[in-house]
Structures are given as structure tokens and as C-alpha cells.
Amino acid sequence: MIARRFKAPLFIAALIASFLAIFVLAMLSPVLFPVDLGATDLLNRLIPPIFLKGGQAKYVLGTDFLGRDFLIRLFYATRNSLLIAIAGLLISSAIGTLLGVLAGLLRGWVDLVISFVMDVLMSIPSIIIAIVLASAMEADSVTIALIVGFTGFASFTRLVRGQTIQLKEMSFIESSRALGASTTRILFEHVLVNISSPLIVHASMKLGSFILLESSLSFLGLGIQPPDTSLGAMVSDGRDHLINNWWLAIVPSLIIVIIVLQVSLVGDWLRDRLDPKLKS
Amino acid sequence: MTRFIVKHLLKAILTIWFIVTVVFVITRMSGDPTDGLLPDDASASVRHEMRVSMGLDRPIHEQYAEYLGDVLAFDMGDSYYYLRPVNELFAERAGRTLTLGVASFVIAIAIGVPLGVLAAIRRNSLADRWMMGFSVAADAIPGFVLGILLIFLFSLGLRMLPSGGSGTAAHYVMPLIALTLGSVANIARLTRSSMLDVLRQDYLDSARARGVRETAVIFKHALRNALIPVVTIIGLHIGALIGGSVVVETVFSFSGLGSLIVSAAQQRDFPVIQYGTMLIAIAVTFTNLLVDLSYGWFDPRIRKPH
């Protein structure tokens, strides 16, 4: 659907490789740079990167407004943004699958209530839900991951519910029931196995939007709190220095866009591979 | 038709009740609001006095009943931070946000729908590929990043537009671009795929065989059917618009409802959050209601019971 060039195996391989490289490097930040993120150095604030006038070899990408190494902060920020988005993805797919299977298998009033709540959650913009939850909680990475996960599980529930209802009508499930298989056994051996590939596709499509949600929340000052940081928080910090130190806001902005592009192009490709039915 | 309307209306009311109730629970669960309003060393008697004046000493069901009454009266009391009635704060800013939102909505449809139709008619052409590439890129750029890039380009680079504020017409230009770009991409992409589905249908060939002009086939026969799913998404789009304006208004220090809600969340100004979410719930729910109803109007098949 997107230009064919973006589907070439080499291009996809390069995308996946570059994403994995970013991911691994970001996860290794505490090993690569064992520093105290809160340590400031006001005598060395706002030093430009080495390739600009006034740059110093000690700080490859310069320093921020509190004299902290900008490159190191970028590493930690990418790490936090990815970790929170991935944790949110696990939380929302777990809650979503559980509720979806419940609604699809039990039907009746359980289904009515779950479906109603899902409709409501999906009609409210996720950033608003996240803002309301963040205003009522102490922000640390765990709560932010929970908030992101809670905000996004409705679409998983809807997907799993639909798939479960379809599967229930299938003859192989009926025959297995006739042979005396328990509901739990049917659930684990047939339902979960068969919904796994649309679920993986959906999760890969959601990862990008979770990264965007976390970075927006942090940008608004409602996500990760200083001295810890995330990509959105770095854009917010750099915004006041746009006029003289533009890279402080622009570089983390570009990293967000690059990661989300990688993730969504790979997600598109995965969808075409695993779930040709969904191709639009 | 009456049953159709009544059923959807009841569901809309239930939805709004559900949302305001959840927000009540969340804000009550988050701890004692007086913690944030009084200095840390405030004495217990001062604290108690404040709790009494805010009605926090009464049983929770009484507080909830009063809250529901407030919701019905569109009156959430005073903001903790501004110490003024919340509905006044919202009334002052609503005009600016509505102007921004309505303009963005109209522009997104006016550009997005023709772009999608064009891409569908000229499928796989250079224009089509550029449009699809643009829409993938637009999805990957969050509103605040777009805002920062616009400020960098137009305010600092070209010195053409003010970087923040909401006083003059020039202050609306960049927020409008930041808010609308993603919508244009989404609406264009959706119109394209929906149009492609319809263009495959046999009835278009039969219209052509009857000698109907190609433009009439596209615009009268195909587009009207292609727009049915587009209407639904445009309805859901109100939500995206609200979410987008929250971020975009903050980037551009635009004094509207979105930035009010964000600062209220930062300051734990719960009456403002409650009022804001109530308005959002009403806006979103009633747009969905309108979409459901217009769906029936666009597509008579839905009105008939199965």
C-alpha cells in the first residue's frame, strides 16, 4: 500500500537492524554511562557540540542548560521512552486480552459491561485520559507505564473479543468441546493460539502510538520527572533554548520521529506478512 | 427512526454519567486536596476548617450527589488555583479554542477529502505515492514536535510569525498548521482507501454504460458512498482534535481550553479538570451520536431492522 520501495526485504531488514541497534544501545546506557543524572555543572552549561564553534572534545554533543552531557541524557531518555512504551504495551495487551476473551467467551451481561466501557474509553482521546490519571498520581516510570498501558488496552479488548466470538463458532472448537475439553483448555489450546498473530500485529502497530503518548505526556510536564528524563521531557527542556542552542530541542524531536517511523513501517510490514486479511 | 434516536440518546447520557463518575472517583482517590492547597506546616485545625469548607468532611455519597448536581448545573465551583468560578475561566477561553478547532476541522476536510479522491483516481501515480508517504510521515510526528519545528522555522528562522500567545490572527497560524497536518493525512488516507473500495463496484460501470459523464460517476455515484466510513472517522476525529489542541496550545502558549486543562493537571486543580473532562465527554459523546444518526441518513440500509 505504501510505495513498494518501503516493502523491499533489504529496506525492512535495515529498518529492523537500525531499530534494534537503537534499542540495545539505549538499554545499555547505565552500563555505557554510569553517571548521576541529577549531577549538574553550572560552569559548563550550554556548551555546543564538537562540530560547532566553541565545542569541547569532552562533550560530543555539548551540554544542556544545567551543564549535563547532552549525549548521555539522550541515551537515558531514549531508554526510558522505549521502556515505558514497551511496558505499557505489555500491560495493555495483557489486560486487553483478558477482558476480550472474557467478553467473547461469556457474552451476556459481562460482554455488555466490558463493551460499554471499551466504547467509552475509545471515544475519549488517550492523551486526555492520560492527563487526568497523571494529575491524580505521583509520576514515576512505573505509574507512567501503567497510565500508558491503561490508556491503550481498549483496542486490544475489542480485537480479542471479535476474534474470540468468531473462533467460538468454528467447528474445530465445537468438536473439541464435544470431546469434553474444558473451557480453560479450549482457551489456551485453541483461542489464544489462534488470536496470537493478529494480536502481535496490533501490538506492533500500537507501539508507535504508545511512544508518542509517553513523549507527549512528558512534554507536558506530566510524565517522567526531573532529574530523570525521557525524549518528550528533553524536547520540553530544550524548547526555551531554541534560539541559541536549537539542537537541544531538535535532536530529541528527530529521535522520536525516527523511532516512530521505524516502528510503524515495521508494523505495516508485519501486518502484511502475518495478517494478509487486514491489508487495506 | 424514533426508537433508533432514543436508544442512542440514552446510551449517550449513560456514557456521560459514566465518565463524570470515573473522574470523580479518580480525583477523590488521589488523596487529600488540602495537602496541595495549604502549606506543609498548616495546623490540623486549619486543615480541618478547609476540609469542612470544601465539603470533604461529609460522607462520600453526599459529596457524589452534590457533584452530580454540580454537573447538571454546569457549575463546579471555584478553581483551586485561580480562585474564580471554573465556568467563567472556561467561558473566557472557549472562543479561542473553538475558533482554532472549527478552523482546523474545516481545513482538514477541505484539503483531506479532495486529496484522498485524487489519490484514489490516480492510484499508484507519483501524486498518490507522495500523498501516502506524507501521511505515514505525518503520523510519526507528534503535535509538539511539529510545533517546535514550526517555531524554529517561522519564528526564529524566517521571523515571520509570533512564537507564542493568542492575541492576533497571526498567533493562530502555526497552532492551526500543527493541529491540522495530521488530520489532513488521516482523512486523505481514509478517503483514498474508501474510494478505492467503491471504485471497484459494478454499479459504476453500469452508470458509465448508461452514458453518465465520468466526473458525475466519480462525484455523484462513487463519492457519496465512499464518504460513509469517512463520516464516522471524521466524527471520531473530534476526539483527536481535542487531544491535539491540548498539546498544541501548550507548545504555543495559546491561552485556550487545552492549555488550561494541562496547567490544571500540573497544579492538581481538580474543579478545572472535572469541568474540562465533563465538557470533553459531552462533546465527544454528542458528536458520536450525530455520527450514528447521520450514518443512518447516508446509508438507509442501517435504519432498517435486520
Coordinates of C-alpha atoms in Angstrom, one line a residue, chain B residues 179-295:
Chain B
L179 CA -3.2 20.8 14.7
T180 CA -4.4 20.2 11.1
L181 CA -1.5 18.4 9.4
G182 CA -2.1 15.0 11.0
S183 CA -5.9 15.3 10.4
V184 CA -5.3 16.1 6.7
A185 CA -3.2 13.0 6.4
N186 CA -5.7 10.7 8.2
I187 CA -8.7 12.0 6.3
A188 CA -6.9 11.8 3.0
R189 CA -5.8 8.2 3.6
L190 CA -9.2 7.1 4.7
T191 CA -11.0 8.8 1.8
R192 CA -8.5 7.2 -0.6
S193 CA -9.0 3.6 0.7
S194 CA -12.8 4.0 1.0
M195 CA -12.9 5.5 -2.5
L196 CA -10.8 2.6 -3.9
D197 CA -13.3 0.1 -2.5
V198 CA -16.2 1.9 -4.1
L199 CA -14.4 2.4 -7.4
R200 CA -14.3 -1.4 -7.8
Q201 CA -18.1 -1.7 -7.7
D202 CA -20.1 -2.8 -10.7
Y203 CA -22.7 -0.1 -10.4
L204 CA -20.2 2.5 -11.5
D205 CA -19.6 0.6 -14.7
S206 CA -23.3 0.4 -15.3
A207 CA -23.6 4.1 -14.8
R208 CA -20.8 4.6 -17.3
A209 CA -22.5 2.3 -19.7
R210 CA -25.7 4.4 -19.4
G211 CA -23.6 7.3 -20.7
V212 CA -23.1 9.2 -17.4
R213 CA -20.1 11.5 -17.6
E214 CA -17.0 10.4 -15.7
T215 CA -17.0 13.4 -13.4
A216 CA -20.6 12.6 -12.4
V217 CA -19.7 9.0 -11.9
I218 CA -16.9 9.9 -9.5
F219 CA -18.6 12.7 -7.6
K220 CA -22.2 11.7 -7.6
H221 CA -22.1 7.9 -7.6
A222 CA -18.8 7.0 -6.0
L223 CA -18.0 9.8 -3.6
R224 CA -21.3 9.7 -1.8
N225 CA -20.9 6.0 -0.9
A226 CA -17.2 6.4 -0.2
L227 CA -17.9 9.2 2.3
I228 CA -20.0 6.9 4.6
P229 CA -17.0 5.5 6.5
V230 CA -15.3 8.8 6.2
V231 CA -18.1 10.5 8.2
T232 CA -17.6 8.0 11.1
I233 CA -13.9 8.7 11.2
I234 CA -14.5 12.5 11.0
G235 CA -16.7 12.1 14.0
L236 CA -14.1 10.2 15.9
H237 CA -11.8 12.9 14.7
I238 CA -13.3 15.4 17.2
G239 CA -11.5 13.4 19.9
A240 CA -8.2 13.6 18.1
L241 CA -8.8 17.3 17.6
I242 CA -9.4 17.8 21.4
G243 CA -6.3 15.7 22.2
G244 CA -4.2 17.6 19.7
S245 CA -5.3 21.0 20.9
V246 CA -4.2 20.2 24.5
V247 CA -0.7 19.6 23.3
V248 CA -0.6 22.3 20.5
E249 CA -2.0 25.0 22.8
T250 CA 0.7 24.2 25.3
V251 CA 3.5 24.4 22.8
F252 CA 2.4 27.8 21.5
S253 CA 1.4 29.2 24.9
F254 CA -2.0 29.7 23.3
S255 CA -4.5 30.7 26.0
G256 CA -7.3 28.3 25.4
L257 CA -9.1 25.4 27.0
G258 CA -6.4 22.8 26.2
S259 CA -3.6 24.7 27.9
L260 CA -6.0 25.4 30.8
I261 CA -6.6 21.7 31.3
V262 CA -2.8 20.9 31.1
S263 CA -1.9 23.6 33.7
A264 CA -4.8 22.4 35.9
A265 CA -3.3 18.8 35.8
Q266 CA 0.1 20.1 36.7
Q267 CA -1.4 22.1 39.7
R268 CA -3.9 19.4 40.6
D269 CA -6.7 21.9 40.2
F270 CA -9.4 19.3 40.3
P271 CA -12.5 21.5 39.7
V272 CA -11.0 22.6 36.4
I273 CA -10.1 19.0 35.5
Q274 CA -13.6 17.9 36.4
Y275 CA -15.2 20.7 34.3
G276 CA -12.9 20.1 31.4
T277 CA -13.5 16.3 31.3
M278 CA -17.2 16.9 31.6
L279 CA -17.2 19.2 28.5
I280 CA -15.0 16.8 26.6
A281 CA -17.3 13.9 27.5
I282 CA -20.3 15.9 26.3
A283 CA -18.5 17.0 23.1
V284 CA -17.3 13.5 22.2
T285 CA -20.5 11.7 23.1
F286 CA -22.8 14.0 21.2
T287 CA -20.5 14.0 18.1
N288 CA -20.7 10.2 18.2
L289 CA -24.5 10.5 18.5
L290 CA -24.6 12.8 15.5
V291 CA -22.4 10.5 13.5
D292 CA -24.6 7.5 14.3
L293 CA -27.7 9.4 13.2
S294 CA -26.1 10.8 10.1
Y295 CA -24.8 7.3 9.3

